[in-house]
Amino acid sequence: MEADRTRLSDIEVQILDLERSLSALHGEKEVVQERLDSYRYPVLTLPNETVSEIFVHFLPIYPFCPPLVGVLSPTTLTHICRKWREVALATPMLWRAIKLSDTVTFERQVQISDLWIRRSCSSPLSVFMHRSAISAEMIPALIAHRARWEHLNLHILSPSPSMIDGPMPLLRHLDLSTAKMDEDVTFHEVPLLRTVILTGCYTSRITLPWVQLTSLTLNSVVPDQCVPILQQTASLVHCHLYLWVFDDSEVFDPPNITLPCLESLSFNPNCDSVTEFLECFIVPALLTLEIPESFLGSAPIQSLESFISKSGCSLQDVCITGARRVHEDSYRTAFPSIPNFSFPGRYIWETADDEDEDDSEDESDSEDDDNSE
């Protein structure tokens, strides 16, 4: 009995000691918690305007579009904390670039695109639509905000006139690629449109305010279709032509094309020669020319001299693409006033000369062997 009373007394003493220790720990915990509660993370002390600007720089530079889903989507910013969600939802510029992607189901794309359009408020829109990633259900929601389109990339099988039949007062950039075109398409009321990229052989069925364009790219277009368009583009500053030649035997005799403001002109390097095409250009303000040597005919230097003389231009940069039969030194000697020449293609005569030398050496060795026998 006495031993139990002694043990019980010892236990009570230990309990009192532990309770005092526990009380001290509770007190220390409260102090630490108060200190933590009073601490503000530096990033959370930034003004909302600064956080909003940082968020905008998290995304690809507009008009390039972020993915609809994933860690690089602006939606990610709404999942970090309450403040960031509030800032992200109050920043229309985060939601203004929409790329319909085939990595997301059609139903999900309809939901996301509709949500982003609402969040973008009245901001101008950059819209990218690809034929493999759009369904009929998506079109009405996007068309309803056609007046806000600023950058439009439309890569579809065949554009419907209803998609673009209406004012687009903010449209500055149009990239249209089609595999076929069943009806003529006309862009009305696009006063700010300056840059156009057209891909496909149906440019003759597209009507645009050509005279106001400053940059034009024609992809996979036959030369005959280029001429009537270029004759209407007097304000062009930059022109890129990626020609498609069906039949080299066809006679191509284009009229003159005068582009008084044109500063850069380029032709695609992977096309059969159209030697007559360069001759029709009169471009007095031209500074930069990129052209395959095959486009310059059998006498490239003389053709280039004739082109410069006819246009009266002062070229500063000339890039001769494709395989060359004229050495780069010959170009530089013939045109000392052009400060910058570049030649990304190979000089085929060097290869031919080397092969001839190798053949001569082989023949010489063979003759020596025969004589020794």
Coordinates of C-alpha atoms in Angstrom, one line a residue:
M1 CA 0.0 0.0 0.0
E2 CA 2.7 2.5 1.0
A3 CA 4.6 1.8 -2.3
D4 CA 1.5 2.6 -4.3
R5 CA 0.9 5.8 -2.5
T6 CA 4.5 6.8 -3.1
R7 CA 4.2 5.9 -6.8
L8 CA 0.9 7.8 -7.1
S9 CA 2.6 10.9 -5.6
D10 CA 5.5 10.6 -8.1
I11 CA 3.1 10.4 -11.0
E12 CA 1.2 13.5 -9.9
V13 CA 4.5 15.4 -9.7
Q14 CA 5.4 14.3 -13.2
I15 CA 2.0 15.3 -14.5
L16 CA 2.4 18.7 -13.0
D17 CA 5.8 19.1 -14.6
L18 CA 4.5 18.0 -18.0
E19 CA 1.5 20.3 -17.7
R20 CA 3.8 23.2 -17.0
S21 CA 6.0 22.2 -20.0
L22 CA 2.9 21.8 -22.2
S23 CA 1.6 25.2 -21.0
A24 CA 4.9 26.8 -21.9
L25 CA 4.9 25.2 -25.3
H26 CA 1.3 26.4 -25.9
G27 CA 2.5 29.9 -25.0
E28 CA 5.5 29.7 -27.3
K29 CA 3.2 28.3 -30.1
E30 CA 0.9 31.3 -29.8
V31 CA 3.9 33.7 -30.1
V32 CA 5.2 32.0 -33.1
Q33 CA 1.8 31.8 -34.7
E34 CA 1.2 35.5 -34.1
R35 CA 4.6 36.2 -35.7
L36 CA 3.7 34.1 -38.8
D37 CA 0.3 35.7 -39.0
S38 CA 1.8 39.1 -39.1
Y39 CA 4.3 38.1 -41.8
R40 CA 3.4 39.0 -45.4
Y41 CA 5.1 37.3 -48.3
P42 CA 6.8 40.0 -50.5
V43 CA 5.0 38.9 -53.6
L44 CA 1.6 39.3 -51.9
T45 CA 2.5 42.9 -51.0
L46 CA 2.8 43.9 -54.6
P47 CA 0.0 46.1 -56.0
N48 CA -2.6 44.3 -58.0
E49 CA -1.6 46.3 -61.1
T50 CA 2.0 44.9 -60.8
V51 CA 0.8 41.4 -60.3
S52 CA -1.4 41.7 -63.3
E53 CA 1.5 42.9 -65.5
I54 CA 3.6 40.0 -64.3
F55 CA 0.8 37.6 -65.2
V56 CA 0.6 39.0 -68.7
H57 CA 4.3 38.4 -69.2
F58 CA 3.8 34.8 -68.1
L59 CA 2.0 34.2 -71.3
P60 CA 3.3 34.1 -74.9
I61 CA 3.7 37.6 -76.4
Y62 CA 0.4 38.6 -77.9
P63 CA -0.9 37.8 -80.5
F64 CA 0.5 34.3 -79.9
C65 CA -1.9 32.1 -78.0
P66 CA -1.3 30.2 -74.8
P67 CA -2.6 26.6 -74.5
L68 CA -6.2 26.2 -73.3
V69 CA -5.2 23.8 -70.6
G70 CA -2.1 22.8 -68.7
V71 CA 0.6 24.6 -66.7
L72 CA 1.2 27.2 -69.3
S73 CA -2.5 28.2 -69.5
P74 CA -3.6 31.4 -67.8
T75 CA -6.1 29.2 -65.9
T76 CA -3.1 28.0 -63.8
L77 CA -2.8 31.4 -62.3
T78 CA -6.3 31.1 -60.8
H79 CA -5.3 28.0 -58.8
I80 CA -2.4 29.4 -56.7
C81 CA -4.2 31.4 -54.1
R82 CA -7.3 33.6 -53.6
K83 CA -5.6 36.9 -54.4
W84 CA -4.0 35.6 -57.5
R85 CA -7.3 34.2 -58.7
E86 CA -9.0 37.5 -58.2
V87 CA -6.2 39.4 -60.0
A88 CA -6.2 36.9 -62.9
L89 CA -10.0 37.1 -63.4
A90 CA -9.8 40.9 -63.3
T91 CA -7.1 41.0 -66.0
P92 CA -8.8 40.8 -69.5
M93 CA -5.5 40.6 -71.4
L94 CA -4.9 37.1 -70.0
W95 CA -7.8 35.7 -71.9
R96 CA -7.7 37.6 -75.2
A97 CA -5.7 35.1 -77.3
I98 CA -7.6 31.9 -78.0
K99 CA -6.2 28.9 -80.0
L100 CA -8.6 26.1 -80.6
S101 CA -6.5 23.0 -80.2
D102 CA -7.1 19.4 -81.1
T103 CA -5.6 18.3 -77.8
V104 CA -8.9 19.2 -76.1
T105 CA -12.3 17.7 -76.8
F106 CA -14.7 19.8 -78.8
E107 CA -17.1 20.1 -75.9
R108 CA -14.3 21.3 -73.6
Q109 CA -13.1 23.8 -76.2
V110 CA -16.6 25.3 -76.4
Q111 CA -16.7 25.7 -72.7
I112 CA -13.2 27.2 -72.4
S113 CA -13.5 29.5 -75.4
D114 CA -16.8 30.9 -74.2
L115 CA -15.4 31.4 -70.7
W116 CA -12.2 33.1 -72.0
I117 CA -14.2 35.4 -74.3
R118 CA -16.3 36.5 -71.3
R119 CA -13.3 37.1 -69.2
S120 CA -11.5 39.1 -71.9
C121 CA -14.3 41.7 -71.6
S122 CA -13.9 44.2 -74.4
S123 CA -10.3 43.5 -75.3
P124 CA -9.3 42.9 -78.9
L125 CA -9.0 39.2 -79.7
S126 CA -6.4 37.0 -81.3
V127 CA -8.2 33.9 -82.6
F128 CA -6.5 30.8 -84.1
M129 CA -8.8 28.2 -85.7
H130 CA -7.5 25.0 -87.3
R131 CA -9.8 22.7 -89.3
S132 CA -8.8 19.7 -87.1
A133 CA -9.7 21.5 -83.9
I134 CA -13.1 23.2 -84.6
S135 CA -16.6 22.0 -84.7
A136 CA -19.8 23.7 -85.9
E137 CA -20.8 24.3 -82.2
M138 CA -17.8 26.6 -81.7
I139 CA -18.3 29.0 -84.6
P140 CA -21.4 31.0 -83.4
A141 CA -19.7 32.0 -80.1
L142 CA -16.6 33.2 -82.0
I143 CA -18.5 34.9 -84.8
A144 CA -20.6 36.8 -82.2
H145 CA -17.4 38.7 -81.2
R146 CA -16.2 39.2 -84.8
A147 CA -16.0 43.0 -84.2
R148 CA -13.3 42.4 -81.6
W149 CA -11.1 40.2 -83.8
E150 CA -7.6 41.8 -84.2
H151 CA -5.5 38.9 -85.3
L152 CA -7.3 36.1 -87.2
N153 CA -5.6 32.8 -88.2
L154 CA -8.1 30.7 -90.1
H155 CA -6.8 27.4 -91.3
I156 CA -9.8 25.5 -92.4
L157 CA -11.0 23.3 -95.3
S158 CA -13.3 25.8 -96.8
P159 CA -14.3 29.2 -95.3
S160 CA -18.0 30.0 -95.1
P161 CA -19.0 33.5 -96.1
S162 CA -21.1 33.7 -93.0
M163 CA -18.0 33.4 -90.8
I164 CA -16.6 36.7 -92.1
D165 CA -19.7 38.4 -93.4
G166 CA -19.7 41.4 -91.2
P167 CA -17.6 44.4 -90.0
M168 CA -14.3 43.7 -88.4
P169 CA -13.2 47.2 -87.4
L170 CA -10.2 46.0 -85.3
L171 CA -8.7 43.4 -87.7
R172 CA -5.1 44.1 -88.4
H173 CA -3.7 40.7 -89.3
L174 CA -5.3 37.9 -91.4
D175 CA -3.8 34.5 -92.0
L176 CA -6.1 32.5 -94.2
S177 CA -5.3 28.9 -95.4
T178 CA -7.8 26.9 -97.4
A179 CA -7.9 23.5 -99.1
K180 CA -10.8 24.4 -101.2
M181 CA -13.2 27.3 -101.7
D182 CA -16.7 26.7 -102.9
E183 CA -17.9 30.3 -102.8
D184 CA -16.3 33.8 -103.2
V185 CA -15.3 35.4 -100.0
T186 CA -15.2 39.1 -99.4
F187 CA -13.9 40.9 -96.4
H188 CA -16.0 44.1 -95.8
E189 CA -15.2 46.9 -93.4
V190 CA -11.7 46.0 -92.3
P191 CA -10.2 49.5 -92.1
L192 CA -7.2 48.6 -90.0
L193 CA -6.2 45.5 -91.9
R194 CA -2.5 45.8 -92.9
T195 CA -1.0 42.3 -92.9
V196 CA -2.3 39.4 -94.9
I197 CA -1.1 35.8 -95.4
L198 CA -2.9 33.7 -97.9
T199 CA -2.2 30.0 -98.5
G200 CA -3.8 28.0 -101.3
C201 CA -4.7 28.2 -104.9
Y202 CA -7.9 30.0 -104.4
T203 CA -6.7 33.6 -104.0
S204 CA -8.8 34.7 -107.0
R205 CA -11.9 34.0 -105.0
I206 CA -10.9 36.2 -102.2
T207 CA -11.6 39.9 -102.2
L208 CA -9.7 42.2 -99.8
P209 CA -9.0 45.9 -99.6
W210 CA -5.6 45.2 -101.3
V211 CA -4.7 48.9 -101.6
Q212 CA -4.4 49.4 -97.8
L213 CA -2.1 46.4 -97.2
T214 CA 1.5 47.0 -96.1
S215 CA 2.6 43.3 -95.8
L216 CA 1.4 40.5 -98.1
T217 CA 2.5 36.8 -98.2
L218 CA 1.1 34.5 -100.9
N219 CA 1.8 30.8 -100.3
S220 CA 1.4 28.0 -102.9
V221 CA 0.0 30.5 -105.4
V222 CA 0.6 30.3 -109.2
P223 CA 2.2 33.4 -110.7
D224 CA -0.8 34.2 -112.9
Q225 CA -2.9 34.6 -109.7
C226 CA -0.3 36.9 -108.1
V227 CA -0.2 39.5 -110.8
P228 CA -3.8 40.9 -110.5
I229 CA -3.5 41.0 -106.8
L230 CA -0.1 42.8 -106.8
Q231 CA -1.3 45.3 -109.2
Q232 CA -3.8 46.5 -106.5
T233 CA -1.3 46.7 -103.6
A234 CA 0.3 50.0 -104.1
S235 CA 0.9 50.5 -100.4
L236 CA 2.9 47.3 -99.9
V237 CA 6.1 47.6 -97.8
H238 CA 6.9 43.9 -97.5
C239 CA 6.0 41.1 -100.0
H240 CA 6.7 37.4 -99.7
L241 CA 5.9 35.1 -102.7
Y242 CA 5.9 31.3 -102.4
L243 CA 5.1 30.4 -105.9
W244 CA 3.6 27.1 -107.2
V245 CA 4.5 26.3 -110.8
F246 CA 2.4 23.6 -112.5
D247 CA 3.9 23.6 -116.0
D248 CA 7.2 25.2 -116.9
S249 CA 6.3 25.1 -120.5
E250 CA 3.5 27.6 -120.1
V251 CA 4.2 31.0 -121.5
F252 CA 4.3 33.6 -118.7
D253 CA 4.4 37.2 -119.9
P254 CA 3.2 39.4 -117.0
P255 CA 2.6 43.1 -117.2
N256 CA 4.6 45.6 -115.1
I257 CA 3.8 45.7 -111.4
T258 CA 4.7 49.0 -109.8
L259 CA 5.0 49.0 -106.0
P260 CA 6.4 52.4 -105.0
C261 CA 6.6 51.8 -101.3
L262 CA 8.0 48.2 -101.3
E263 CA 11.1 47.8 -99.2
S264 CA 11.5 44.0 -99.0
L265 CA 10.7 41.3 -101.6
S266 CA 11.3 37.6 -101.3
F267 CA 10.7 34.6 -103.4
N268 CA 10.6 31.0 -102.1
P269 CA 13.7 29.0 -102.8
N270 CA 12.0 25.7 -103.5
C271 CA 10.3 26.4 -106.7
D272 CA 11.0 25.9 -110.3
S273 CA 12.3 29.0 -112.0
V274 CA 10.0 31.8 -113.1
T275 CA 12.6 33.9 -114.8
E276 CA 10.2 36.4 -116.2
F277 CA 8.5 37.3 -112.9
L278 CA 11.2 39.5 -111.4
E279 CA 11.4 41.5 -114.7
C280 CA 7.9 42.8 -114.2
F281 CA 8.6 44.5 -110.9
I282 CA 9.2 48.2 -110.6
V283 CA 10.2 48.9 -107.0
P284 CA 12.1 52.1 -106.6
A285 CA 12.1 51.9 -102.7
L286 CA 13.4 48.3 -102.5
L287 CA 16.1 47.7 -99.9
T288 CA 16.0 43.9 -99.4
L289 CA 15.8 41.2 -102.0
E290 CA 15.7 37.4 -101.4
I291 CA 15.6 35.3 -104.6
P292 CA 16.7 32.0 -105.9
E293 CA 19.5 32.3 -108.5
S294 CA 17.3 30.1 -110.8
F295 CA 14.8 33.0 -110.9
L296 CA 17.5 35.1 -112.5
G297 CA 17.8 33.0 -115.6
S298 CA 20.9 31.9 -117.5
A299 CA 22.7 35.2 -116.9
P300 CA 22.0 36.0 -113.2
I301 CA 24.3 39.1 -112.9
Q302 CA 22.9 40.7 -116.1
S303 CA 19.3 40.0 -114.9
L304 CA 19.9 41.5 -111.5
E305 CA 21.6 44.6 -113.2
S306 CA 18.6 45.0 -115.4
F307 CA 16.1 44.7 -112.5
I308 CA 18.0 47.3 -110.4
S309 CA 18.3 49.7 -113.4
K310 CA 14.6 49.4 -114.3
S311 CA 13.5 50.0 -110.7
G312 CA 16.1 52.6 -109.8
C313 CA 16.4 51.1 -106.4
S314 CA 19.3 51.2 -103.9
L315 CA 19.5 47.7 -102.6
Q316 CA 21.1 47.2 -99.2
D317 CA 20.7 43.5 -98.6
V318 CA 20.6 40.7 -101.2
C319 CA 20.2 37.0 -100.5
I320 CA 20.8 34.6 -103.3
T321 CA 19.2 31.3 -102.3
G322 CA 19.3 27.8 -103.8
A323 CA 22.1 26.3 -105.8
R324 CA 24.4 28.8 -107.6
R325 CA 26.4 28.7 -110.8
V326 CA 27.9 32.2 -110.2
H327 CA 30.5 32.6 -107.5
E328 CA 29.7 35.0 -104.7
D329 CA 32.8 37.1 -105.5
S330 CA 31.3 37.7 -108.9
Y331 CA 28.2 39.2 -107.4
R332 CA 30.1 41.4 -105.0
T333 CA 32.4 42.6 -107.8
A334 CA 29.4 43.4 -110.1
F335 CA 27.5 45.2 -107.4
P336 CA 29.9 47.2 -105.2
S337 CA 27.2 49.5 -104.0
I338 CA 25.2 46.7 -102.3
P339 CA 26.8 46.4 -98.8
N340 CA 25.3 43.1 -97.8
F341 CA 25.2 39.9 -99.8
S342 CA 24.4 36.4 -98.4
F343 CA 24.5 33.0 -100.1
P344 CA 22.9 30.2 -98.0
G345 CA 22.9 27.8 -101.0
R346 CA 25.9 25.9 -102.4
Y347 CA 28.0 26.8 -105.3
I348 CA 27.5 23.9 -107.6
W349 CA 30.4 24.6 -110.0
E350 CA 32.9 24.0 -107.1
T351 CA 31.4 20.5 -106.6
A352 CA 31.5 19.8 -110.4
D353 CA 35.2 21.0 -110.6
D354 CA 36.1 18.8 -107.7
E355 CA 34.5 15.8 -109.3
D356 CA 36.2 16.5 -112.6
E357 CA 39.6 16.6 -110.8
D358 CA 38.9 13.4 -108.9
D359 CA 37.9 11.7 -112.2
S360 CA 41.1 13.0 -113.9
E361 CA 43.2 11.6 -111.0
D362 CA 41.5 8.2 -111.2
E363 CA 42.1 8.1 -114.9
S364 CA 45.7 9.1 -114.4
D365 CA 46.2 6.4 -111.8
S366 CA 44.6 3.8 -114.0
E367 CA 46.9 4.7 -116.9
D368 CA 50.0 4.5 -114.6
D369 CA 48.9 1.0 -113.5
D370 CA 48.4 -0.1 -117.1
N371 CA 51.9 1.2 -118.1
S372 CA 53.5 -0.6 -115.2
E373 CA 52.0 -3.9 -116.3

